[in-house]
């Protein structure tokens, strides 16, 4: 499979309007869905940034290569590990799980923040290159601990998939399963550029969110709500 600037920009052009539509539906049906509804929009922005990175690696504005890479990795290391548990928490009615999701977000924020600060400060020695038609991000590991890549990826996978898989919403559990599958396939078949490839697959899968929001919006209009919670639909 070939990835390139046009592919990233095409993904962004597809995902941004889907995200805006999802946000519109969530705002007018159940605003607890807003966090989830923003997934396609944010993934679209992330893909646009990687499209710029592709251009810079090709010599368009080579001096901005590091800036584009840091912009992309901000979503990988900081935004998604915090945002996914919080978005799932907003839709959860079980108190114990809500507390667990908050702890997961806090832990992920601390670890991801420390790693990203190392990238910003230059101490992690970020290197970006193209390998087999994909972008490879290389840097020193957190705290200089030479953890096995599979251990790190497994931990990351748990943080971004378990909150979805544990959700009370069937549609969100299905989305979580798809994300988990994309992680496994990316690790098995695109190990040379796992970060870039998985983010692309996850971005495309986020289109499923629009269907989930549309389904829920229809239930709200029919008088149904999220499990064990009163409707927060906005007035017509």
Protein backbone atom coordinates (compact mmCIF):
# COMPACT_ATOMS: atom_id res chain seq x y z
CA UNK A 1 0.00 0.00 0.00
CA UNK A 2 1.42 3.37 -0.99
CA UNK A 3 1.03 6.42 1.23
CA UNK A 4 1.85 9.94 0.14
CA UNK A 5 0.93 13.60 0.51
CA UNK A 6 -2.11 13.25 -1.81
CA UNK A 7 -3.39 10.31 0.24
CA UNK A 8 -3.07 12.26 3.51
CA UNK A 9 -4.70 15.37 2.03
CA UNK A 10 -7.52 13.28 0.51
CA UNK A 11 -8.16 11.67 3.90
CA UNK A 12 -8.25 15.11 5.52
CA UNK A 13 -10.65 16.45 2.87
CA UNK A 14 -12.97 13.49 3.54
CA UNK A 15 -12.76 13.48 7.34
CA UNK A 16 -13.14 17.19 8.12
CA UNK A 17 -16.68 17.56 6.70
CA UNK A 18 -17.68 14.22 8.24
CA UNK A 19 -16.44 15.50 11.58
CA UNK A 20 -18.31 18.78 11.22
CA UNK A 21 -21.49 16.89 10.34
CA UNK A 22 -21.01 14.59 13.35
CA UNK A 23 -20.53 17.58 15.66
CA UNK A 24 -23.66 19.24 14.27
CA UNK A 25 -25.74 16.13 14.90
CA UNK A 26 -24.33 15.65 18.39
CA UNK A 27 -24.98 19.28 19.32
CA UNK A 28 -28.63 18.97 18.33
CA UNK A 29 -29.26 15.50 19.76
CA UNK A 30 -27.09 14.72 22.82
CA UNK A 31 -24.15 16.93 23.69
CA UNK A 32 -22.44 14.17 25.65
CA UNK A 33 -21.59 12.81 22.20
CA UNK A 34 -19.59 15.89 21.22
CA UNK A 35 -16.27 14.41 22.32
CA UNK A 36 -16.86 11.30 20.25
CA UNK A 37 -18.23 13.31 17.33
CA UNK A 38 -14.99 15.29 17.08
CA UNK A 39 -12.92 12.18 16.25
CA UNK A 40 -13.15 12.49 12.42
CA UNK A 41 -12.44 16.23 12.51
CA UNK A 42 -9.34 15.83 14.69
CA UNK A 43 -8.11 12.89 12.64
CA UNK A 44 -8.62 15.02 9.53
CA UNK A 45 -6.45 17.78 11.01
CA UNK A 46 -3.81 15.21 11.94
CA UNK A 47 -3.79 13.78 8.42
CA UNK A 48 -3.49 17.27 6.95
CA UNK A 49 -0.42 17.89 9.11
CA UNK A 50 1.15 14.64 7.93
CA UNK A 51 0.39 15.69 4.36
CA UNK A 52 2.44 18.84 4.99
CA UNK A 53 5.16 16.65 6.46
CA UNK A 54 5.24 14.58 3.27
CA UNK A 55 5.71 17.76 1.25
CA UNK A 56 8.45 19.03 3.55
CA UNK A 57 10.28 15.71 3.37
CA UNK A 58 10.15 16.10 -0.39
CA UNK A 59 11.86 19.47 -0.16
CA UNK A 60 8.86 21.83 -0.26
CA UNK A 61 9.78 23.61 2.99
CA UNK A 62 12.41 21.34 4.47
CA UNK A 63 13.07 23.75 7.34
CA UNK A 64 9.58 23.00 8.71
CA UNK A 65 9.95 19.21 8.67
CA UNK A 66 10.55 18.96 12.42
CA UNK A 67 7.65 21.31 13.19
CA UNK A 68 5.24 19.23 11.09
CA UNK A 69 6.50 16.01 12.68
CA UNK A 70 6.04 17.45 16.17
CA UNK A 71 2.54 18.56 15.24
CA UNK A 72 1.63 15.06 14.09
CA UNK A 73 3.19 13.37 17.12
CA UNK A 74 1.37 15.70 19.52
CA UNK A 75 -1.84 13.90 18.58
CA UNK A 76 -0.18 10.47 18.87
CA UNK A 77 1.52 10.89 22.23
CA UNK A 78 -0.57 13.48 24.05
CA UNK A 79 -3.98 14.14 22.52
CA UNK A 80 -5.41 10.70 21.72
CA UNK A 81 -4.28 8.85 24.89
CA UNK A 82 -6.00 11.55 26.98
CA UNK A 83 -8.94 12.30 24.73
CA UNK A 84 -10.16 8.76 24.03
CA UNK A 85 -10.72 7.82 27.72
CA UNK A 86 -12.37 11.19 28.41
CA UNK A 87 -14.67 10.93 25.38
CA UNK A 88 -15.71 7.43 26.49
CA UNK A 89 -16.17 8.66 30.06
CA UNK A 90 -18.61 11.35 28.93
CA UNK A 91 -20.92 8.59 27.65
CA UNK A 92 -20.54 6.26 30.63
CA UNK A 93 -23.06 5.96 33.47
CA UNK A 94 -21.15 3.44 35.64
CA UNK A 95 -19.39 5.35 38.40
CA UNK A 96 -16.53 2.91 38.88
CA UNK A 97 -15.69 2.83 35.18
CA UNK A 98 -15.88 6.63 35.00
CA UNK A 99 -13.24 6.86 37.74
CA UNK A 100 -11.05 4.28 36.02
CA UNK A 101 -11.27 6.14 32.73
CA UNK A 102 -10.27 9.37 34.45
CA UNK A 103 -7.23 7.64 35.97
CA UNK A 104 -6.27 6.20 32.58
CA UNK A 105 -6.45 9.66 31.02
CA UNK A 106 -4.33 11.13 33.82
CA UNK A 107 -1.69 8.39 33.56
CA UNK A 108 -1.57 8.65 29.77
CA UNK A 109 -1.30 12.42 30.00
CA UNK A 110 1.68 12.26 32.35
CA UNK A 111 3.58 9.65 30.32
CA UNK A 112 2.72 11.15 26.95
CA UNK A 113 3.48 14.65 28.19
CA UNK A 114 6.92 13.64 29.44
CA UNK A 115 7.71 11.95 26.14
CA UNK A 116 6.48 14.90 24.10
CA UNK A 117 8.38 17.43 26.20
CA UNK A 118 11.52 15.45 25.39
CA UNK A 119 10.72 15.81 21.70
CA UNK A 120 10.12 19.55 22.03
CA UNK A 121 13.33 20.05 23.97
CA UNK A 122 15.31 18.06 21.42
CA UNK A 123 16.60 15.60 24.00
CA UNK A 124 14.78 12.70 22.35
CA UNK A 125 16.61 13.23 19.06
CA UNK A 126 13.59 12.99 16.75
CA UNK A 127 14.40 11.76 13.25
CA UNK A 128 11.85 11.55 10.44
CA UNK A 129 12.34 9.69 7.18
CA UNK A 130 10.44 7.85 4.44
CA UNK A 131 10.65 4.06 4.49
CA UNK A 132 8.73 1.79 2.10
CA UNK A 133 6.26 4.53 1.15
CA UNK A 134 5.49 5.37 4.78
CA UNK A 135 6.84 7.90 7.27
CA UNK A 136 9.11 6.54 9.98
CA UNK A 137 9.36 8.46 13.26
CA UNK A 138 12.42 7.59 15.34
CA UNK A 139 13.50 8.99 18.71
CA UNK A 140 15.06 7.96 21.98
CA UNK A 141 12.66 6.10 24.30
CA UNK A 142 11.24 7.69 27.44
CA UNK A 143 13.74 7.73 30.33
CA UNK A 144 16.21 5.98 27.96
CA UNK A 145 14.62 2.65 28.83
CA UNK A 146 15.04 0.25 25.93
CA UNK A 147 11.63 -1.33 26.18
CA UNK A 148 10.62 -3.83 23.56
CA UNK A 149 8.51 -2.12 20.87
CA UNK A 150 5.76 -4.69 21.33
CA UNK A 151 5.48 -3.88 25.04
CA UNK A 152 5.13 -0.16 24.31
CA UNK A 153 2.63 -0.75 21.53
CA UNK A 154 0.57 -3.09 23.68
CA UNK A 155 0.38 -0.49 26.44
CA UNK A 156 -0.63 2.19 23.96
CA UNK A 157 -3.22 -0.11 22.39
CA UNK A 158 -4.80 -0.78 25.78
CA UNK A 159 -5.05 2.93 26.55
CA UNK A 160 -6.81 3.84 23.28
CA UNK A 161 -8.99 0.74 22.88
CA UNK A 162 -10.10 -0.47 26.32
CA UNK A 163 -12.12 2.70 27.07
CA UNK A 164 -14.04 2.08 23.84
CA UNK A 165 -14.39 -1.68 24.30
CA UNK A 166 -15.71 -1.23 27.85
CA UNK A 167 -18.38 1.30 26.82
CA UNK A 168 -22.07 0.83 27.51
CA UNK A 169 -22.75 1.77 23.88
CA UNK A 170 -22.74 -1.16 21.47
CA UNK A 171 -21.67 1.06 18.57
CA UNK A 172 -18.71 2.38 20.52
CA UNK A 173 -17.62 -1.16 21.40
CA UNK A 174 -17.72 -2.05 17.70
CA UNK A 175 -15.63 1.03 16.91
CA UNK A 176 -13.16 0.01 19.61
CA UNK A 177 -12.90 -3.48 18.12
CA UNK A 178 -12.17 -2.01 14.69
CA UNK A 179 -9.48 0.24 16.15
CA UNK A 180 -7.95 -2.74 17.96
CA UNK A 181 -7.94 -4.73 14.73
CA UNK A 182 -6.25 -1.87 12.88
CA UNK A 183 -3.58 -1.74 15.58
CA UNK A 184 -2.86 -5.45 15.24
CA UNK A 185 -2.73 -5.34 11.43
CA UNK A 186 -0.49 -2.26 11.46
CA UNK A 187 1.90 -3.92 13.90
CA UNK A 188 2.01 -7.17 11.92
CA UNK A 189 2.23 -5.85 8.36
CA UNK A 190 3.58 -2.30 8.70
CA UNK A 191 6.04 -2.68 11.56
CA UNK A 192 8.53 -0.48 9.69
CA UNK A 193 6.31 2.60 10.13
CA UNK A 194 3.71 1.60 12.70
CA UNK A 195 2.85 5.07 14.05
CA UNK A 196 2.08 6.67 10.70
CA UNK A 197 0.23 3.70 9.23
CA UNK A 198 -1.94 3.00 12.25
CA UNK A 199 -2.97 6.65 12.55
CA UNK A 200 -4.03 6.57 8.91
CA UNK A 201 -6.13 3.44 9.41
CA UNK A 202 -7.68 4.83 12.59
CA UNK A 203 -8.49 8.07 10.78
CA UNK A 204 -10.36 6.21 8.04
CA UNK A 205 -12.19 4.07 10.61
CA UNK A 206 -13.35 7.22 12.41
CA UNK A 207 -15.87 7.70 9.58
CA UNK A 208 -17.86 5.04 11.43
CA UNK A 209 -18.50 7.68 14.10
CA UNK A 210 -20.90 9.54 11.82
CA UNK A 211 -23.08 6.44 11.51
CA UNK A 212 -23.03 6.00 15.28
CA UNK A 213 -24.04 9.63 15.86
CA UNK A 214 -26.78 9.45 13.23
CA UNK A 215 -28.17 6.30 14.83
CA UNK A 216 -28.20 7.87 18.27
CA UNK A 217 -29.72 11.10 16.95
CA UNK A 218 -32.56 9.04 15.52
CA UNK A 219 -33.11 7.32 18.86
CA UNK A 220 -33.20 10.64 20.69
CA UNK A 221 -35.77 11.99 18.28
CA UNK A 222 -37.77 8.83 18.95
CA UNK A 223 -37.58 9.31 22.71
CA UNK A 224 -34.70 6.91 23.46
CA UNK A 225 -31.51 7.92 25.30
CA UNK A 226 -28.13 6.56 26.30
CA UNK A 227 -28.24 3.71 28.86
CA UNK A 228 -29.56 4.76 32.29
CA UNK A 229 -29.15 8.48 31.59
CA UNK A 230 -31.70 11.21 30.96
CA UNK A 231 -31.64 12.82 27.56
CA UNK A 232 -29.68 16.03 27.18
CA UNK A 233 -30.93 16.78 23.73
CA UNK A 234 -31.08 20.44 22.95
CA UNK A 235 -34.50 22.03 22.39
CA UNK A 236 -35.67 22.34 18.80
